[in-house]
Short mmCIF file of C-alpha atoms in Angstrom, two decimals:
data_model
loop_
_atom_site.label_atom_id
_atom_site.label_comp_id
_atom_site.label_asym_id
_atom_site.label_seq_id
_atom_site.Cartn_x
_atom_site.Cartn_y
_atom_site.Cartn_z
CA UNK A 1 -14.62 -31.19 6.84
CA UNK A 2 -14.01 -28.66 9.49
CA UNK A 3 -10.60 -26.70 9.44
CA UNK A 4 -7.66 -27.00 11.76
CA UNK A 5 -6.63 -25.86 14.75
CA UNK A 6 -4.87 -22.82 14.08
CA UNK A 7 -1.97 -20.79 16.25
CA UNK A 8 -2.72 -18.54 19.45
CA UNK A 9 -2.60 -15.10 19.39
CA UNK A 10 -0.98 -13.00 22.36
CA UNK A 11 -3.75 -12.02 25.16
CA UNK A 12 -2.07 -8.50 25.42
CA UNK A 13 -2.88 -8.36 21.52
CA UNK A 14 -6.42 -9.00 21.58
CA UNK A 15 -7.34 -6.82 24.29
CA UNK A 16 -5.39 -3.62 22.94
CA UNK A 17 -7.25 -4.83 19.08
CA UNK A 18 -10.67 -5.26 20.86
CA UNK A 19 -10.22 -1.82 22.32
CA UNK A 20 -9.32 0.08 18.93
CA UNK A 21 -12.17 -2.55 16.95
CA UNK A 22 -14.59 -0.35 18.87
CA UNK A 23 -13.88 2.70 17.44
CA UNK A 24 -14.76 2.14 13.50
CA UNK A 25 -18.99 2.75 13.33
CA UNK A 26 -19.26 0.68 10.23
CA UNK A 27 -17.44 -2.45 11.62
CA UNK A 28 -19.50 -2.31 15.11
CA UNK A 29 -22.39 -1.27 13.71
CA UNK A 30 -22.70 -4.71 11.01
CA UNK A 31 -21.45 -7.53 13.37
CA UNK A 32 -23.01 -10.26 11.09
CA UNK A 33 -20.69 -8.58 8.30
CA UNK A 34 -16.56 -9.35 8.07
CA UNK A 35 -14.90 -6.76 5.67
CA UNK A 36 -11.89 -8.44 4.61
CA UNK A 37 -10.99 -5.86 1.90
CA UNK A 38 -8.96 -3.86 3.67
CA UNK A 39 -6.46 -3.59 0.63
CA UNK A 40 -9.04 -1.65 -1.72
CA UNK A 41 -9.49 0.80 1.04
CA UNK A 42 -9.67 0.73 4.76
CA UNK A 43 -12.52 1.67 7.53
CA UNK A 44 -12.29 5.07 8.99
CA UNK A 45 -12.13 5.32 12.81
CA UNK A 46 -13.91 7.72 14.99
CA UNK A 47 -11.48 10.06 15.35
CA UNK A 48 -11.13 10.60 11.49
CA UNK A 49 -14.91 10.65 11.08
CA UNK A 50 -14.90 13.56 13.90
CA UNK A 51 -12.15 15.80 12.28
CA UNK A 52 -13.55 15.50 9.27
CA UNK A 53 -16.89 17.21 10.99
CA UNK A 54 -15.02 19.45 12.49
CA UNK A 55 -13.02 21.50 9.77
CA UNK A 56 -16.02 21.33 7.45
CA UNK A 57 -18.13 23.11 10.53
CA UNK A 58 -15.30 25.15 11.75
CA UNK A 59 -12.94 26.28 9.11
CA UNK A 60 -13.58 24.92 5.78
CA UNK A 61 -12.28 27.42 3.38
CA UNK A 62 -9.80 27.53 0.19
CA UNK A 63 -5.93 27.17 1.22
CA UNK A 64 -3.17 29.63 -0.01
CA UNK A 65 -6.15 32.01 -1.28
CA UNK A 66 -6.95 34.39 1.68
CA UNK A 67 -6.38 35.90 4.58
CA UNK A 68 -9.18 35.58 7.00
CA UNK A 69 -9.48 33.24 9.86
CA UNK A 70 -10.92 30.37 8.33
CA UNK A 71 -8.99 29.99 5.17
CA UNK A 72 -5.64 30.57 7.40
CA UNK A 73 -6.80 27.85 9.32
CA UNK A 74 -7.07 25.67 6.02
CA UNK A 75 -3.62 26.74 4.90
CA UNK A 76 -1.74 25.65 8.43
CA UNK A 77 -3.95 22.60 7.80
CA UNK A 78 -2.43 22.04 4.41
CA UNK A 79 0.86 23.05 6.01
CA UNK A 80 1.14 21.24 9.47
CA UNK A 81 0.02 17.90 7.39
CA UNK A 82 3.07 17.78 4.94
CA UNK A 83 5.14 17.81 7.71
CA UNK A 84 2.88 14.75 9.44
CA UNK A 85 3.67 12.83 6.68
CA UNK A 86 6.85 13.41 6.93
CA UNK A 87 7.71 13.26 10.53
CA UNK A 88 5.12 10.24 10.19
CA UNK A 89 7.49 8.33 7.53
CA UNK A 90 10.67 9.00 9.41
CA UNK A 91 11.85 11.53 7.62
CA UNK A 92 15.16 13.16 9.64
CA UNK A 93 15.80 15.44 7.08
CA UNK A 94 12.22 17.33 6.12
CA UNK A 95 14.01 20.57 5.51
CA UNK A 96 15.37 19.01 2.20
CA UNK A 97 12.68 16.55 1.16
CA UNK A 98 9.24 17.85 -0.61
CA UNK A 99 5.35 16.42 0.30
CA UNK A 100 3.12 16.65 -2.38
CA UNK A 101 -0.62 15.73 -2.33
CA UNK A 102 -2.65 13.61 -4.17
CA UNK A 103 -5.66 11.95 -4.85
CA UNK A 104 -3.81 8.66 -3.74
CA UNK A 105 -1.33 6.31 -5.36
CA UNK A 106 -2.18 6.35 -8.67
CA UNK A 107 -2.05 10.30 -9.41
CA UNK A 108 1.11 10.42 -7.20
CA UNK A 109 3.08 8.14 -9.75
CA UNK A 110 1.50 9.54 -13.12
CA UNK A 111 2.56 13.12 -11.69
CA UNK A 112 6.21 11.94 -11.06
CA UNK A 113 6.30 9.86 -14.64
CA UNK A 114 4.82 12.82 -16.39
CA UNK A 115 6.10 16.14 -14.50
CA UNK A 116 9.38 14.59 -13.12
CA UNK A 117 10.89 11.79 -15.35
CA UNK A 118 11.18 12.96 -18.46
CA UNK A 119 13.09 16.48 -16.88
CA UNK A 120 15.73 13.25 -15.33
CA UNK A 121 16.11 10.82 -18.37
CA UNK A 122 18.24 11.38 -21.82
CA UNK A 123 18.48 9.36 -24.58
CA UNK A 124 19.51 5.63 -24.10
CA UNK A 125 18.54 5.71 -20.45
CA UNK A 126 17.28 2.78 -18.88
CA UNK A 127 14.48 1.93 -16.28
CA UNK A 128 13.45 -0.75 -14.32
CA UNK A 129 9.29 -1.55 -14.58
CA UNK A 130 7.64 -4.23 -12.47
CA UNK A 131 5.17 -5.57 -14.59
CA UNK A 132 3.65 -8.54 -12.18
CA UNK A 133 2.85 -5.17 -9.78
CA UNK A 134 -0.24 -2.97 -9.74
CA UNK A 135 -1.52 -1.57 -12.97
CA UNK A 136 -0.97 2.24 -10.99
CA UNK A 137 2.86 1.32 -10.71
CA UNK A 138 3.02 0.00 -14.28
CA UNK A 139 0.85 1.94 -16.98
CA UNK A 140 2.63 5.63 -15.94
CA UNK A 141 6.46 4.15 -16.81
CA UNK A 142 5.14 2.87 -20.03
CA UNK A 143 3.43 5.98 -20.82
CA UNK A 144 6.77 8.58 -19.86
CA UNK A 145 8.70 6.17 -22.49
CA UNK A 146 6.37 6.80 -25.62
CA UNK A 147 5.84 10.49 -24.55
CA UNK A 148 9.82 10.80 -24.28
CA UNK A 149 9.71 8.92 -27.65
CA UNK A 150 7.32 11.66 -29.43
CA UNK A 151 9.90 14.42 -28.12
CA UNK A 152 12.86 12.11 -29.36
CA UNK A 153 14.27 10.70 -26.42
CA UNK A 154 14.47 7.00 -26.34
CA UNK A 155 14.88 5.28 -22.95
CA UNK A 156 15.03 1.52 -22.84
CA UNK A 157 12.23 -0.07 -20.23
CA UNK A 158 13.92 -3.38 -18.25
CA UNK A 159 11.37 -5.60 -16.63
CA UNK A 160 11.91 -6.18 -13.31
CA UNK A 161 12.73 -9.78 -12.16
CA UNK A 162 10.84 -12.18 -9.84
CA UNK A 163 11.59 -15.33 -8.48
CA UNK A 164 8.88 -18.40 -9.78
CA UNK A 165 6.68 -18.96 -7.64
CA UNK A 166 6.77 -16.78 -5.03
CA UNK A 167 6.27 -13.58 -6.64
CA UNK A 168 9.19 -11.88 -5.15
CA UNK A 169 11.55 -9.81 -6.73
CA UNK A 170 15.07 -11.26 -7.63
CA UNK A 171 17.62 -9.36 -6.15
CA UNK A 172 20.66 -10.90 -8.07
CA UNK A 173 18.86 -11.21 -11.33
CA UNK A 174 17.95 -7.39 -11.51
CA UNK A 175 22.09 -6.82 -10.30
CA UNK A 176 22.77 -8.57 -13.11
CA UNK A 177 20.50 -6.53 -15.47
CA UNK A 178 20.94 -3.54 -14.29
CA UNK A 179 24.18 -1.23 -15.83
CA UNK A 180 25.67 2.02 -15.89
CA UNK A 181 22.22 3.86 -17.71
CA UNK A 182 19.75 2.10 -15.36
CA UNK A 183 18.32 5.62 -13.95
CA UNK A 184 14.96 4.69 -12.74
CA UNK A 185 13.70 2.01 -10.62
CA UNK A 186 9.90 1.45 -10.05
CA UNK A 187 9.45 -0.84 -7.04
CA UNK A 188 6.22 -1.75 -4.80
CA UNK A 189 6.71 -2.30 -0.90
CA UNK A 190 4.44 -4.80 0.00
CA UNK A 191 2.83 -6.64 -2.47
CA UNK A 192 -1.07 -6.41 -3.34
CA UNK A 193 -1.61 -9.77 -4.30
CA UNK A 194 1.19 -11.63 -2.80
CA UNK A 195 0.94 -10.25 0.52
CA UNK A 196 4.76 -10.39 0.67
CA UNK A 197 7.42 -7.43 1.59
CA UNK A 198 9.38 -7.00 -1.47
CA UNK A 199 12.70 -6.56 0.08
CA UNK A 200 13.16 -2.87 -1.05
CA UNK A 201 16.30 -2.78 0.48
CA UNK A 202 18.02 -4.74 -1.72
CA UNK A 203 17.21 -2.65 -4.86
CA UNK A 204 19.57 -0.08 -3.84
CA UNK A 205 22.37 -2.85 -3.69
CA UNK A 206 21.37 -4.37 -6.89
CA UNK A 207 20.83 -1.22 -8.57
CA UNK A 208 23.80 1.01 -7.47
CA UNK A 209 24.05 4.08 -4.98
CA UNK A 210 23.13 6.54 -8.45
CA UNK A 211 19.70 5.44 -9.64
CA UNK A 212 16.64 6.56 -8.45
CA UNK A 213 14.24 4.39 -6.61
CA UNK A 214 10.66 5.17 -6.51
CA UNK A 215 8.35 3.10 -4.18
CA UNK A 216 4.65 2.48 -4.38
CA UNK A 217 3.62 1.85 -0.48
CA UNK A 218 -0.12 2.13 -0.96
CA UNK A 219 -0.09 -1.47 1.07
CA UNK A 220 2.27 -0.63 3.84
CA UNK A 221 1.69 3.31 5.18
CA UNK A 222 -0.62 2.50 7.52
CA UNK A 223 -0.41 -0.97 7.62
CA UNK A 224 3.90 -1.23 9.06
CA UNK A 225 6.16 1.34 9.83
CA UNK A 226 7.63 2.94 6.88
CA UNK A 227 10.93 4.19 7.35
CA UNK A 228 12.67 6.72 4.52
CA UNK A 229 15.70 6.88 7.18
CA UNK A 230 16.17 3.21 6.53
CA UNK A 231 14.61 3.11 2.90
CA UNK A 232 17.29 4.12 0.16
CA UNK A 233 14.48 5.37 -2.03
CA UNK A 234 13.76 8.90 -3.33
CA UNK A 235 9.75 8.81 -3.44
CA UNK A 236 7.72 6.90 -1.41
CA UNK A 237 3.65 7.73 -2.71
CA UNK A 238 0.70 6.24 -1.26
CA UNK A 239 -3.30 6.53 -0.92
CA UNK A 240 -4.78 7.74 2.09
CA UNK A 241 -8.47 6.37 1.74
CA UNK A 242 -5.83 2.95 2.55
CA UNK A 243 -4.19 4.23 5.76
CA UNK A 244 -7.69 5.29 7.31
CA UNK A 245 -8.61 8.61 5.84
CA UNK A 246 -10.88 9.54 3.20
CA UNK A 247 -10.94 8.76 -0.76
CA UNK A 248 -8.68 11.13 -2.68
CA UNK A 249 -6.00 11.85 -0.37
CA UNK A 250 -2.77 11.13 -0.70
CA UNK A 251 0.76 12.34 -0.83
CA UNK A 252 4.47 11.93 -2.93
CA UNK A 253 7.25 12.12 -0.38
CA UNK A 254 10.64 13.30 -2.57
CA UNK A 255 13.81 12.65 -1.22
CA UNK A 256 15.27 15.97 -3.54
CA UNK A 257 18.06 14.25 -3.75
CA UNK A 258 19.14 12.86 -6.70
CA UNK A 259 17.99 14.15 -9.87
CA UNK A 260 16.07 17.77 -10.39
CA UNK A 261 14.21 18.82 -7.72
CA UNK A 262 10.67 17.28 -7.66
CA UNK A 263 7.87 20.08 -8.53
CA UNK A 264 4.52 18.75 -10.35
CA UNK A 265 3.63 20.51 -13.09
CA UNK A 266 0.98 22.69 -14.34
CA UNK A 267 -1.05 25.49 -11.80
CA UNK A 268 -2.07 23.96 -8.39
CA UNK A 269 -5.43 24.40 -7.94
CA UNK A 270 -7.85 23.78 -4.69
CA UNK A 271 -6.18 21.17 -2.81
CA UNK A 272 -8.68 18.53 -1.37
CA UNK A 273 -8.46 19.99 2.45
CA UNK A 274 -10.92 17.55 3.81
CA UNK A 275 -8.99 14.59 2.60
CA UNK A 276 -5.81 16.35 4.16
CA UNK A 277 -7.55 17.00 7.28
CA UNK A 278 -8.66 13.55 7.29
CA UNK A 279 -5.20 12.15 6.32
CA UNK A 280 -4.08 14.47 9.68
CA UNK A 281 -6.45 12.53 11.45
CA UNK A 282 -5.56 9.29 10.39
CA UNK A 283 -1.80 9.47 10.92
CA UNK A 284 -2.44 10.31 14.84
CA UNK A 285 -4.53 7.94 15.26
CA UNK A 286 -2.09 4.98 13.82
CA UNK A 287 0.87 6.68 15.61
CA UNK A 288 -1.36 6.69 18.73
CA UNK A 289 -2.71 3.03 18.23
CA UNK A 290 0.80 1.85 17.06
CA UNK A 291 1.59 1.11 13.58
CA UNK A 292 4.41 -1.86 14.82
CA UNK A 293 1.21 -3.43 16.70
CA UNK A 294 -0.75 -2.88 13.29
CA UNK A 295 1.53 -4.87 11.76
CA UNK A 296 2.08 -7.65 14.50
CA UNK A 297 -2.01 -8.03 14.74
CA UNK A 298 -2.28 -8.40 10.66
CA UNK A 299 0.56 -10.19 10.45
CA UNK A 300 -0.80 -12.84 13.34
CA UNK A 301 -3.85 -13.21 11.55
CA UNK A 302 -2.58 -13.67 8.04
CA UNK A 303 -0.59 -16.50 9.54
CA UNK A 304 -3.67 -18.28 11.15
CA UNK A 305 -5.25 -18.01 7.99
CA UNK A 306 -2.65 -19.36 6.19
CA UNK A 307 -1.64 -22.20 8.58
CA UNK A 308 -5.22 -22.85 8.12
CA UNK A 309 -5.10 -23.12 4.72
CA UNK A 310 -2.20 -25.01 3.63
CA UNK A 311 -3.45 -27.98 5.18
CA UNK A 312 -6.86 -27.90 2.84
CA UNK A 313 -5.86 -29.28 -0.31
CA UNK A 314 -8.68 -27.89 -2.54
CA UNK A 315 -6.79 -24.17 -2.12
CA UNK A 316 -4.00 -22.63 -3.62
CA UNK A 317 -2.50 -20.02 -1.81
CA UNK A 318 -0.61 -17.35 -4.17
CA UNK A 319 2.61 -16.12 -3.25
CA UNK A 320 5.87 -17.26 -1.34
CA UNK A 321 4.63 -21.29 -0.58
CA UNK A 322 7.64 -21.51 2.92
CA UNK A 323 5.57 -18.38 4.23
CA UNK A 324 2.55 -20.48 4.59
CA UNK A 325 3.50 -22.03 8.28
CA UNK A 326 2.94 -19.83 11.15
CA UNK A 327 6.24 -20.93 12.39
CA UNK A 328 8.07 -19.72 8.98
CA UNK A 329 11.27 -18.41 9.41
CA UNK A 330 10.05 -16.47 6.08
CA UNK A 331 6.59 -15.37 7.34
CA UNK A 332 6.43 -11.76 5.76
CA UNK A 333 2.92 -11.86 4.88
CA UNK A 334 1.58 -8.19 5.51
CA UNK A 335 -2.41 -8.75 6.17
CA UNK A 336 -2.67 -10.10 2.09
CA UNK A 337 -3.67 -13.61 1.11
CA UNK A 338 -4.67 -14.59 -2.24
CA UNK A 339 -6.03 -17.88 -2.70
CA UNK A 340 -7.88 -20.06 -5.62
CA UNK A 341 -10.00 -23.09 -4.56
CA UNK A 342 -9.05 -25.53 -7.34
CA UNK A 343 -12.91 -26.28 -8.91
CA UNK A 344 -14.61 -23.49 -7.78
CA UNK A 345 -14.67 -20.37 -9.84
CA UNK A 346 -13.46 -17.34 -7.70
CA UNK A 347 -16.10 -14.93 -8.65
CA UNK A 348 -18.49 -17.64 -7.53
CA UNK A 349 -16.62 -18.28 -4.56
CA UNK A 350 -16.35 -14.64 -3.67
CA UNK A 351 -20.62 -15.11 -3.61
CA UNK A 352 -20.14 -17.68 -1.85
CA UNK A 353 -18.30 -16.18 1.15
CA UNK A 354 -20.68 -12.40 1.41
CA UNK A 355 -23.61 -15.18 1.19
CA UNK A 356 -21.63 -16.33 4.67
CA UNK A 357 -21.18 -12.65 5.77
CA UNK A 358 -17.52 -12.12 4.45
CA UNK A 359 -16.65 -9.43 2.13
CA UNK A 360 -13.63 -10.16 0.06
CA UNK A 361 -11.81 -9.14 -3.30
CA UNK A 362 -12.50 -11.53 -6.73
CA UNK A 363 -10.96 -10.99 -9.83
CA UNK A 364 -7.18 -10.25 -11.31
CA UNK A 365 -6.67 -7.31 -8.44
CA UNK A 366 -5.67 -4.68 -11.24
CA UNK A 367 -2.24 -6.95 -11.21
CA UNK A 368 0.31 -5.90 -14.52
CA UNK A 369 0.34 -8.66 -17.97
CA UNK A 370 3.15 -10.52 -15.97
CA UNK A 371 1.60 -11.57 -13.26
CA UNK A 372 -1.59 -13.78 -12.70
CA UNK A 373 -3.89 -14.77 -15.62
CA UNK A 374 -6.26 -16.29 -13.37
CA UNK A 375 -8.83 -14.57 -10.86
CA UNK A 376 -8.77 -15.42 -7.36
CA UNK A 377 -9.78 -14.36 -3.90
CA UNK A 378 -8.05 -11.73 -2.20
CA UNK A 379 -8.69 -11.60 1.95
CA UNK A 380 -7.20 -8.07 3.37
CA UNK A 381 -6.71 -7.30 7.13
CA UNK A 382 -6.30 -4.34 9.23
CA UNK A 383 -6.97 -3.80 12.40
CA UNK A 384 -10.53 -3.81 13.20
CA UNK A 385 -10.85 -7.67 11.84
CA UNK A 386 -10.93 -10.27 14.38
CA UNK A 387 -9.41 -13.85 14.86
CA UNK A 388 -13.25 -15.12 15.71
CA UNK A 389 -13.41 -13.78 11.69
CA UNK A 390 -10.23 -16.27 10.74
CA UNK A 391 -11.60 -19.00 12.26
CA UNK A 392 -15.23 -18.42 11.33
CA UNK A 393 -13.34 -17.61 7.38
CA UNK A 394 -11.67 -20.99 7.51
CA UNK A 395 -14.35 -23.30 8.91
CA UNK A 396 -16.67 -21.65 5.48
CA UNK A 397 -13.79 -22.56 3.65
CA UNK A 398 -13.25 -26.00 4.48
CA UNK A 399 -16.79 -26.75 4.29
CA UNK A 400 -16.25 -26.09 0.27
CA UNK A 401 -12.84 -28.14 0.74
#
């Protein structure tokens, strides 16, 4: 069984992807190899790989902690980079708002559910917890709520909605949960099994002008322009070994605008300057490259994948089924698609696929108790992966159809 035909892709597209493709070593360098696991963490390019040389050979020194050139250098490092992620996430009002870093996602929301929450919530408060999300934007809610519990404060935890089958939120359900002590909303941009974009938008709607919103974007900074300008939310946190630069780096954008101001707790030790000069690194390069052409090339290729796909009946394809079509009027499918093949296991069939050359996600994803029970196959995209990959990807496929 071979697979279908599946929908062009603009010539002006390929040539400016072919041209940015050549500038990640590890991709060029393993041509037999397709990593499609771009939504555990990304490739670095070039240019990342080169600053990263070049503070550790030039300037690498301890920020904040002396006053010599090299360690001045590391602190305008530290410096100039909170303000690249902010001018980087459209922030139009960085003289109020706060950048934080992290060692990625994960830290970023424990620090605001342990250092920040429980200085915002009193007793009887409410707040909303996706639970079919990632474990990282789950486990720290659940954790402020008994701590606030051993001090005496008891908050209520809502679960947030979500539309069957499609794993998107649902807007007008959570409206009609929400009331006048929902305080805290935990939402996720872009989904990291579903592959959708969650709509964030609409929280604020549903939820009132008052609450707090706090967004997990580990699968869309880097991936699609993030905008706080246009995003009602008050932290935005995300992992920067996704968005191109190295493991453990990351930041917290705070709004500093509703609630107590946003400070992490505890003394700050030695920041991880080679991730932030990395991070740096990483955000020029995708404001160079383009992040709205990111998003149209992984957004092209998730839809050939998918058009692919739906017409093999031995797959199930998680997530929004009218997205599927590459001419969907729905198609929101950010570079994610999780599929099942209906007799084969997907542990085996992940095997199956590096035995083929193609290096993909198997198992539950680190997905919450409400979301899927069984494993499947995750395929992630960024920019360095190629339609010859798709079509190569679905012609294995259908071969197991």
């Amino acid at each position: 069984m071979t697979a279908v035909t599946a929908p062009a892709i603009r010539d002006d597209l390929r040539q400016w992807q072919q041209a940015l493709r050549a500038q990640f070593p590890i991709v060029t360098g393993h041509p037999e190899l397709a990593y499609l696991d771009s939504a555990a963490t990304a490739q670095k390019p070039q240019a990342v790989l080169d600053a990263v040389q070049t503070y550790l050979t030039t300037s690498n020194a301890n920020a904040g902690r002396g006053t010599y050139t090299w360690a001045n250098r590391t602190t305008e490092l530290v410096e100039r980079t909170r303000e690249r992620v902010a001018r980087f996430l459209g922030d139009q009002r960085p003289d109020r708002s706060a950048v934080h870093f992290t060692s990625g996602t994960t830290e970023g929301l424990r620090t605001i559910a342990r250092d920040w929450l429980p200085r915002f919530l009193r007793d009887g408060d409410e707040i909303v917890v996706p639970d079919a999300d990632h474990q990282a934007n789950i486990a720290p809610w659940w954790e402020a709520q008994r701590l606030l519990a051993r001090e005496g404060t008891h908050i209520r935890v809502v679960p947030m909605p979500y539309q069957s089958g499609s794993g998107d939120y649902d807007h007008r359900a959570l409206a009609e949960r929400a009331g006048p002590r929902t305080r805290f909303v935990a939402t996720t941009h872009v989904h990291h099994v579903y592959g959708g974009d969650m709509n964030v938008q609409r929280i604020r709607r549903a939820v009132g002008p008052d609450a707090v919103i706090c967004l997990d974007a580990a699968q869309s900074v880097g991936h699609l322009p993030v905008s706080v300008a246009e995003l009602d939310v008050d932290f935005v946190v995300f992992s920067g070994h996704k968005a191109l630069a190295l493991p453990g780096s990351g930041a917290v954008w705070a709004r500093q605008a509703r609630g107590p101001a946003f400070a992490p707790g505890g003394w700050n030790g030695t920041p991880n300057t080679v991730g932030i000069a990395s991070l740096e690194a990483a955000l020029d390069w995708l404001e160079a490259a383009g992040v709205e052409r990111v998003e149209q090339w992984t957004v092209a290729l998730a839809a050939r994948l998918t058009e692919g796909l739906r017409r093999l009946d031995a797959y199930e394809i998680l997530g929004c089924p009218l997205s599927l079509a590459a001419d969907s009027a729905v198609q929101r499918r950010q570079g994610i698609v999780t599929l099942r093949h209906r007799a084969i296991d997907s542990g085996d069939l992940g095997f199956i696929l590096f035995s083929h050359g193609f290096m993909v996600r198997s198992d539950n994803h680190c997905q919450g108790d409400a979301g899927e029970k069984t494993g499947s196959v995750r395929v992630s995209l960024h920019v360095y992966n190629t339609v010859e990959e798709i079509d190569r990807l679905l012609s294995v496929l259908a071969s197991l159809a």
